[in-house]
Coordinates of C-alpha atoms and ligand atoms in Angstrom, one line a residue:
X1 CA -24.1 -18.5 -41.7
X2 CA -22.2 -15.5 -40.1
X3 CA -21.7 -12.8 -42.0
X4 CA -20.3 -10.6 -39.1
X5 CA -18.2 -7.8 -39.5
X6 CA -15.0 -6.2 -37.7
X7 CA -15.8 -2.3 -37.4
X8 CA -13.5 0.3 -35.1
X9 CA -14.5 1.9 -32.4
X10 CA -15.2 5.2 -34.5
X11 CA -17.4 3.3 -36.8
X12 CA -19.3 1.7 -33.9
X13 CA -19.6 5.4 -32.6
X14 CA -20.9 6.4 -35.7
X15 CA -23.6 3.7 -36.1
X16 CA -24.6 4.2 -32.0
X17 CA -25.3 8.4 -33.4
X18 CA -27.2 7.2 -36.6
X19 CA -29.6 5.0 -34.6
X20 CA -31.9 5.2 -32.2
X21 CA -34.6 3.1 -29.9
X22 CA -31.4 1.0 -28.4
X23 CA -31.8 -2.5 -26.4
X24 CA -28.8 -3.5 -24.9
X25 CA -28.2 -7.1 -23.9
X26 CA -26.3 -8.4 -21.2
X27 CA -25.1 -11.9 -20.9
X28 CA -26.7 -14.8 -18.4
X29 CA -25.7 -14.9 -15.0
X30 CA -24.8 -11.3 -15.3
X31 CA -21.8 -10.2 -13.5
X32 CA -20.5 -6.4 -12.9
X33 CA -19.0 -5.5 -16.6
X34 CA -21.9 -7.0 -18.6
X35 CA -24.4 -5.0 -16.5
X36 CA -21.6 -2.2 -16.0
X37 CA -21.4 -1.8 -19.7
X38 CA -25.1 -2.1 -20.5
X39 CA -26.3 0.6 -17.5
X40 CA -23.4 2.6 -18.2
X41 CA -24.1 3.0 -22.4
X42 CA -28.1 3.0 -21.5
X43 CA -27.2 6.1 -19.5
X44 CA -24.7 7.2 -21.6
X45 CA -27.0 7.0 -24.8
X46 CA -30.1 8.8 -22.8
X47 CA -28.0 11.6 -22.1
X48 CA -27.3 12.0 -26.0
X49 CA -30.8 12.4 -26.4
X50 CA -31.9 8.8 -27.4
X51 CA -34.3 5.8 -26.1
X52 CA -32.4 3.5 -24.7
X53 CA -33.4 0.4 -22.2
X54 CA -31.0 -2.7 -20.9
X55 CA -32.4 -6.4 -20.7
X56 CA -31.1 -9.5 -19.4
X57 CA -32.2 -13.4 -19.0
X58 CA -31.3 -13.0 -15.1
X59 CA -32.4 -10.0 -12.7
X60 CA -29.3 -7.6 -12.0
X61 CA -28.2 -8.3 -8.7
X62 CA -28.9 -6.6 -5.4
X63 CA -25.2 -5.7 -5.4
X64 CA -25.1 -3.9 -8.5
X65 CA -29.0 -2.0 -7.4
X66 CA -27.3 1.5 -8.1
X67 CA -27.0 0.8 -11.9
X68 CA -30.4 1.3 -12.0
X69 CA -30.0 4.9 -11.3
X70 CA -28.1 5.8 -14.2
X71 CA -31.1 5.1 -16.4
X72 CA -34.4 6.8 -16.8
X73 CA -37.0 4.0 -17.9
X74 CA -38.3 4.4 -21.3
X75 CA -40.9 2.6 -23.2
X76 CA -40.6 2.1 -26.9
X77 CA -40.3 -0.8 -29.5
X78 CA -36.3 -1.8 -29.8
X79 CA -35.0 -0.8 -33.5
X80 CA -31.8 -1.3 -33.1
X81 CA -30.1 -4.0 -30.1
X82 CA -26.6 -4.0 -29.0
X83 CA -25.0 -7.0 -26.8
X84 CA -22.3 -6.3 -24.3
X85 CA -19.2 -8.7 -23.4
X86 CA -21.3 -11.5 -24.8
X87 CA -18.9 -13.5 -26.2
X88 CA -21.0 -16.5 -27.8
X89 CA -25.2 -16.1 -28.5
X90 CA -26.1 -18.2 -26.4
X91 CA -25.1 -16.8 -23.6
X92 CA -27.9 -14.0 -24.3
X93 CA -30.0 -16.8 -22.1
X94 CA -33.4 -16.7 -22.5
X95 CA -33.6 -13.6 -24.7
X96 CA -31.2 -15.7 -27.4
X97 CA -34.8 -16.9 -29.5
X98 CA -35.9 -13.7 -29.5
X99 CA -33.1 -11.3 -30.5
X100 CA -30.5 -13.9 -30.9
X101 CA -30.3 -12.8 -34.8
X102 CA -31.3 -9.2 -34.4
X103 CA -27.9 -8.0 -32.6
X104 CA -26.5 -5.2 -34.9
X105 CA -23.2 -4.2 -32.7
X106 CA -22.0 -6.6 -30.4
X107 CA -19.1 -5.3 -28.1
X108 CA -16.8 -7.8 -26.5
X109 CA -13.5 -8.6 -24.9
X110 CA -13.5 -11.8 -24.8
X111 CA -10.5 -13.8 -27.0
X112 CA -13.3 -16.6 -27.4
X113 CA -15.7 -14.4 -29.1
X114 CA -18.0 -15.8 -31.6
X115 CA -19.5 -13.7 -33.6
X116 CA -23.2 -13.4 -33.6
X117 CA -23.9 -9.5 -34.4
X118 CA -24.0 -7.7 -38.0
X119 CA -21.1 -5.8 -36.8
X120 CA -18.2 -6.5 -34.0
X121 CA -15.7 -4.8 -32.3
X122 CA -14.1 -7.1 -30.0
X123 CA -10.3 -5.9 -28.3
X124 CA -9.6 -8.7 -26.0
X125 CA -6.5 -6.4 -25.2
X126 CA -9.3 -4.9 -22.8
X127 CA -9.4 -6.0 -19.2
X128 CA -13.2 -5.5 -19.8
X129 CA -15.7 -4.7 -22.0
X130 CA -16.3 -1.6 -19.7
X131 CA -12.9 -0.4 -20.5
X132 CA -14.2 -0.1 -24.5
X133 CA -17.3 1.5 -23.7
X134 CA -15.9 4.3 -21.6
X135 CA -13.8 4.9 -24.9
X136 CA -17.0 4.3 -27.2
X137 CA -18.8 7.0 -24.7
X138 CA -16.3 9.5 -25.2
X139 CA -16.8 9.1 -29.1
X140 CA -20.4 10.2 -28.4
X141 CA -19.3 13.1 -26.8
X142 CA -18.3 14.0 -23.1
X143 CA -22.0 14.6 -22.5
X144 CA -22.7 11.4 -22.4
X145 CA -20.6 11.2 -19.0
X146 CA -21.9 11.5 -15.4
X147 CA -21.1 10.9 -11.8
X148 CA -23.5 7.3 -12.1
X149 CA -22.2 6.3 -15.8
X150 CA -19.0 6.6 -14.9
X151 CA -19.7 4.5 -11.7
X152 CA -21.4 1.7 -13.7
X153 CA -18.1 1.7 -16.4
X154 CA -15.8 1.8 -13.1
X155 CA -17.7 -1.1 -11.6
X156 CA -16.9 -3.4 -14.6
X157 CA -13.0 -2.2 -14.8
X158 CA -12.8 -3.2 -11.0
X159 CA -15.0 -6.2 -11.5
X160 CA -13.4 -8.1 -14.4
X161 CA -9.5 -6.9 -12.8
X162 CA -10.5 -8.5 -9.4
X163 CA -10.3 -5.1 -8.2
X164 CA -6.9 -4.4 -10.1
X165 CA -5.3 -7.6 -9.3
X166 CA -5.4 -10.3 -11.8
X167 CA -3.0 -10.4 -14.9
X168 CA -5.3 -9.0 -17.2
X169 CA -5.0 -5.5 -15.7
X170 CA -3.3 -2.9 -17.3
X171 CA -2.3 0.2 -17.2
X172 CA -4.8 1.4 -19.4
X173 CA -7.3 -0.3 -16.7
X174 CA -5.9 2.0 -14.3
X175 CA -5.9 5.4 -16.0
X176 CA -9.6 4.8 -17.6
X177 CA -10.7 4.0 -14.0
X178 CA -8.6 6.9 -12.7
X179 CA -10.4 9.1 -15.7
X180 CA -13.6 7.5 -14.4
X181 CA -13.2 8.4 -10.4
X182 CA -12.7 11.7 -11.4
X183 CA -16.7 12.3 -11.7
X184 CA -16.8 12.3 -8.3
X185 CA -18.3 8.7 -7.1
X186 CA -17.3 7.1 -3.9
X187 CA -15.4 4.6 -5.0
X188 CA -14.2 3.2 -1.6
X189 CA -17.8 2.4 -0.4
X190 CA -18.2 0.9 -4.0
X191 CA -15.6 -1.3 -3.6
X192 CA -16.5 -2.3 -0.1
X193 CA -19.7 -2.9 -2.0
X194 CA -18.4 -5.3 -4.7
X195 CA -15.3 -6.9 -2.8
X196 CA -15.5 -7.2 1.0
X197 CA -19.4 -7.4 1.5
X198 CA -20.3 -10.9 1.7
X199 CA -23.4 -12.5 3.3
X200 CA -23.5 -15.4 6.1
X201 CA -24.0 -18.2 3.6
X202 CA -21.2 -17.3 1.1
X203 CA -19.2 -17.2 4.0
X204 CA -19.8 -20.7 4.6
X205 CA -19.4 -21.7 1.1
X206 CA -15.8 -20.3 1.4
X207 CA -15.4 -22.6 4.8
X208 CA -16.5 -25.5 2.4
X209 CA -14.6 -24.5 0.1
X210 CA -10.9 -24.6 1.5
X211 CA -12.0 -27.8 3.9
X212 CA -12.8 -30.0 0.9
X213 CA -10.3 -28.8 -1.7
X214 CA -7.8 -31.4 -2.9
X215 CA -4.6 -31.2 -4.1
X216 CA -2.7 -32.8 -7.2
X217 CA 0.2 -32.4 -9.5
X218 CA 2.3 -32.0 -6.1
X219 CA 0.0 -29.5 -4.8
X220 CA 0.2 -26.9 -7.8
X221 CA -3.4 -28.2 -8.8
X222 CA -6.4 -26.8 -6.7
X223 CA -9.9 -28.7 -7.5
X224 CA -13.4 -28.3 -5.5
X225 CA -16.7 -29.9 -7.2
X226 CA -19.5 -28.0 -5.7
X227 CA -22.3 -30.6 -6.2
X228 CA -26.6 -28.8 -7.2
X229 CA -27.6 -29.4 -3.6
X230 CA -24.8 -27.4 -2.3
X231 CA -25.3 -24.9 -4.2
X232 CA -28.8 -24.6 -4.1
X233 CA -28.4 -23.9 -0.5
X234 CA -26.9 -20.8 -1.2
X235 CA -28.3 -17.4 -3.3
X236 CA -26.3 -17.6 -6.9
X237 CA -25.1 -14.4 -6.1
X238 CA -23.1 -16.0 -3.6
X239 CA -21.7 -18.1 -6.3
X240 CA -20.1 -15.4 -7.9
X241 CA -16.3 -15.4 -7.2
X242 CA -15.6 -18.8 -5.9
X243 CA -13.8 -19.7 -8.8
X244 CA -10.9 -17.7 -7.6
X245 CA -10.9 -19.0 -4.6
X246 CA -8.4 -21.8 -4.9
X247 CA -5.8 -20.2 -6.6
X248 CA -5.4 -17.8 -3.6
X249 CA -3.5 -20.7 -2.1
X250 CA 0.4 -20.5 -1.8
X251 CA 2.0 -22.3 -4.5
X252 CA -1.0 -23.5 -6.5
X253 CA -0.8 -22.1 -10.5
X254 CA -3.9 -23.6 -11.4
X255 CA -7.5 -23.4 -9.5
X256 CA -10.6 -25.5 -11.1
X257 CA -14.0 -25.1 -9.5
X258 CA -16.9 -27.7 -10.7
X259 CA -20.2 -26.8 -10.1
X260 CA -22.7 -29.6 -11.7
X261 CA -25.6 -28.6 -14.3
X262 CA -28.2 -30.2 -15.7
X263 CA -26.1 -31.2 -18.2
X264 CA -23.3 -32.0 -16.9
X265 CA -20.4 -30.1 -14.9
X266 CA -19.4 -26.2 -15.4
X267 CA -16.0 -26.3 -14.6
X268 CA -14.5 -23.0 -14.4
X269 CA -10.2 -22.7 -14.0
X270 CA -7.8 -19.7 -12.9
X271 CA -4.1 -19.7 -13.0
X272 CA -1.3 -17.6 -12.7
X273 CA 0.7 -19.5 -15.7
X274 CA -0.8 -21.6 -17.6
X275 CA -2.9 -21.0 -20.4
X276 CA -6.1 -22.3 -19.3
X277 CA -8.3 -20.7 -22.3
X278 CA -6.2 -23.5 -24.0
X279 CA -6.8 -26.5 -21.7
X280 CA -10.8 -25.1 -22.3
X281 CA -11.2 -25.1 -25.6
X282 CA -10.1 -28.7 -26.0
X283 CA -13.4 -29.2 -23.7
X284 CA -15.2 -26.9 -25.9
X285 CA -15.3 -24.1 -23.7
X286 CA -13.3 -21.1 -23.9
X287 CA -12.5 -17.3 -22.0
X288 CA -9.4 -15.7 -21.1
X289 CA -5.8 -16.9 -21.3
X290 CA -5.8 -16.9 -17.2
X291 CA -9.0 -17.4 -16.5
X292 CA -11.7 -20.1 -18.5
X293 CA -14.7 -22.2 -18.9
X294 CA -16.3 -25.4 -20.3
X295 CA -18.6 -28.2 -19.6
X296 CA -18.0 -31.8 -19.0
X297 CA -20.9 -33.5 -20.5
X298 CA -20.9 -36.5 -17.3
X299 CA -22.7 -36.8 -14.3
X300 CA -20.1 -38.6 -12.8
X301 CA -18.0 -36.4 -10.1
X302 CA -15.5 -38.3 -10.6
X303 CA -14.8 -38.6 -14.2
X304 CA -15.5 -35.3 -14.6
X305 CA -12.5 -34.0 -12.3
X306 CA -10.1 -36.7 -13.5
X307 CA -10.4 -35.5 -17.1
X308 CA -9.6 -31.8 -16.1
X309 CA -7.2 -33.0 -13.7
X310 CA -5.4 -35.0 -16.7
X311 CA -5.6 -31.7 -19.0
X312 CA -4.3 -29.5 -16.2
X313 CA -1.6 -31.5 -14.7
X314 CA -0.2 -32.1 -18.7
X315 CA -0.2 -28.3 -18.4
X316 CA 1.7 -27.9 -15.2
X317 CA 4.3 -30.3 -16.2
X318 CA 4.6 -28.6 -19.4
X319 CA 5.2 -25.2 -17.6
X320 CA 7.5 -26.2 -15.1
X321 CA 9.6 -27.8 -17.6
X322 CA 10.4 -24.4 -19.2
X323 CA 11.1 -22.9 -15.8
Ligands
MN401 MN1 -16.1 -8.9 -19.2

C-alpha cells in the first residue's frame, strides 16, 4: 500500500538540507530532463557540501556526455535516494528491485504520476521536471548554481519543450531557461548538440519514416509501426524523437508511432488538439495531455494499429465537431 505524501517545494528543500549520502534515480531509456535533473541536483547537492551520486538502468547517452562534468564521483553507501521525472516505479528499470521501495522524495511533472516515494512533489504545471529543480536548487541556496548545473537544468527545459516549441512551454520555461543561460554556457552549440546533430542511420530512419507513414481520419491521423528488426538496426539513441515526427506534417492533429516490444507494441502519440493522455489511459498508459504512451499487449501489426486508430479517429471526430 502507498502511503505517499504531497510536500512543497520548501519542505522538499528542507528534507534535501537534513540529509545526506543522496542517490538520485533517473528513469529507463533516459532522455535529457531525467538525466538533466539528476546531474544537475548531483552537482547542485555537491556543491552544498554533500555526497551525492546519479544511477540509471540505461547508460547516459553520448549526447548528453557533458553532464558528467558537473559531478565529482563519490563513493559512499546511499542513505537517502531521490527519483527524478519518474512518473510510475517501474520505470526505475532495472534498479526498481533494488530501491524501488526506498525512494524518499520523488520529483515529477508528469500528470500520470503514481506515486511510489515517501514523499512527492509533483507540478505537472512544469514543462519539465528540470524546471522544478532549478527552483528546488535555488531553495538550497545560490551556491548550489554553476556554469555546468545550470547547463544540465537548461538541457531538460529545452529537451522536454522540443526546444521551446511544443504546447507545454511556458513562459516560466522561458524565463528559468533565460535565468539559466545567464551562467554563461554556450547554449547555441548545446542546442546544435541536442537538436540538429543527427547521425547517418537516424537519418535514414526519418526517410523510412515519412515513406511508410499512412494516413486516416481524412489525413488528420499520422501512424508508422516501426517493427524490432528495424529498429535494432539503428542505435536507440537514434530512436529518441521519432515520435514527433509525424505530427510535423501539414494538417495532421494527431501522430502515433508503434514500435514492437517483447510484449507487445509501445505506441507513443503527439497532437496539437486532442487530448491524447486521455485516449492512453484507456490503453493503460498515460503522460502528458499532448504528448502520451501505452502498450498494446498484441503481436499483431495490425490489430495493434487498428485499435489506436479507432481510439484516435473517435477523438478527431469528436474535436472537429466542436470547431
Ligand atoms: Mn520530463
Amino acid at each position: 500500500m502507498n502511503k505517499a505524501t504531497n510536500i512543497t517545494l520548501q519542505q522538499a528543500a528542507e528534507l534535501l538540507a537534513e540529509h545526506d549520502n543522496f542517490l538520485i534515480l533517473s528513469h529507463v531509456n533516459p532522455d535529457g530532463d531525467t538525466v538533466g535533473c539528476a546531474y544537475g541536483l548531483c552537482g547542485a547537492l555537491q556543491r552544498l557540501g554533500k555526497k551525492a551520486k546519479v544511477a540509471c538502468s540505461d547508460s547516459l547517452s553520448e549526447r548528453f556526455s557533458y553532464m558528467e562534468e558537473a559531478v565529482e564521483e563519490q563513493r559512499f553507501q546511499e542513505g537517502f535516494v531521490i527519483s527524478v521525472d519518474v512518473a510510475d516505479r517501474s520505470l526505475l528499470g532495472d534498479l526498481e528491485k533494488t530501491y524501488g521501495d526506498r525512494v524518499g522524495l520523488a520529483i515529477d511533472h508528469h500528470l500520470s504520476h503514481r506515486p511510489f516515494a515517501e514523499k512527492v512533489y509533483v507540478d505537472d504545471s512544469a514543462a519539465a521536471a528540470c524546471e522544478i529543480v532549478y527552483d528546488l536548487v535555488k531553495l538550497l541556496g545560490e551556491v548550489c548554481l554553476d556554469e555546468i548545473t545550470a547547463k544540465c537544468l537548461y538541457t531538460g527545459i529545452a529537451t522536454d519543450t522540443g526546444c521551446f516549441k511544443f504546447g507545454n512551454t511556458t513562459g516560466v520555461s522561458h524565463r528559468k531557461a533565460g535565468e539559466l543561460m545567464d551562467y554563461g554556457f554556450d547554449a547555441a552549440a548545446l542546442n546544435y548538440v541536442l537538436f540538429d546533430m543527427k547521425t547517418k542511420a537516424r537519418i535514414g530512419l526519418e526517410r523510412y519514416v515519412f515513406e511508410n507513414i499512412e494516413f486516416f481520419a481524412e489525413d488528420k491521423g499520422a501512424i508508422i509501426a516501426l517493427s524490432k528488426e528495424i529498429l535494432d538496426s539503428v542505435d536507440t539513441e537514434d530512436v529518441n524523437g521519432i515520435s514527433a515526427l509525424p505530427r510535423q506534417i501539414l494538417g495532421v492533429e494527431v501522430g502515433i508511432v508503434l514500435k514492437e516490444k517483447k510484449d507487445g507494441w509501445k505506441v507513443s502519440l503527439r497532437s496539437n488538439s486532442v487530448n491524447v493522455q486521455e485516449i492512453c489511459g484507456y490503453f493503460g498508459g498515460g503522460g502528458h495531455i499532448r504528448a502520451a504512451g501505452c502498450t498494446i499487449k498484441t503481436a499483431d501489426v495490425e490489430e495493434a494499429k487498428k485499435l489506436i486508430k479507432e481510439e484516435v479517429a473517435k477523438a478527431i471526430e469528436e474535436l472537429l465537431k466542436k470547431r
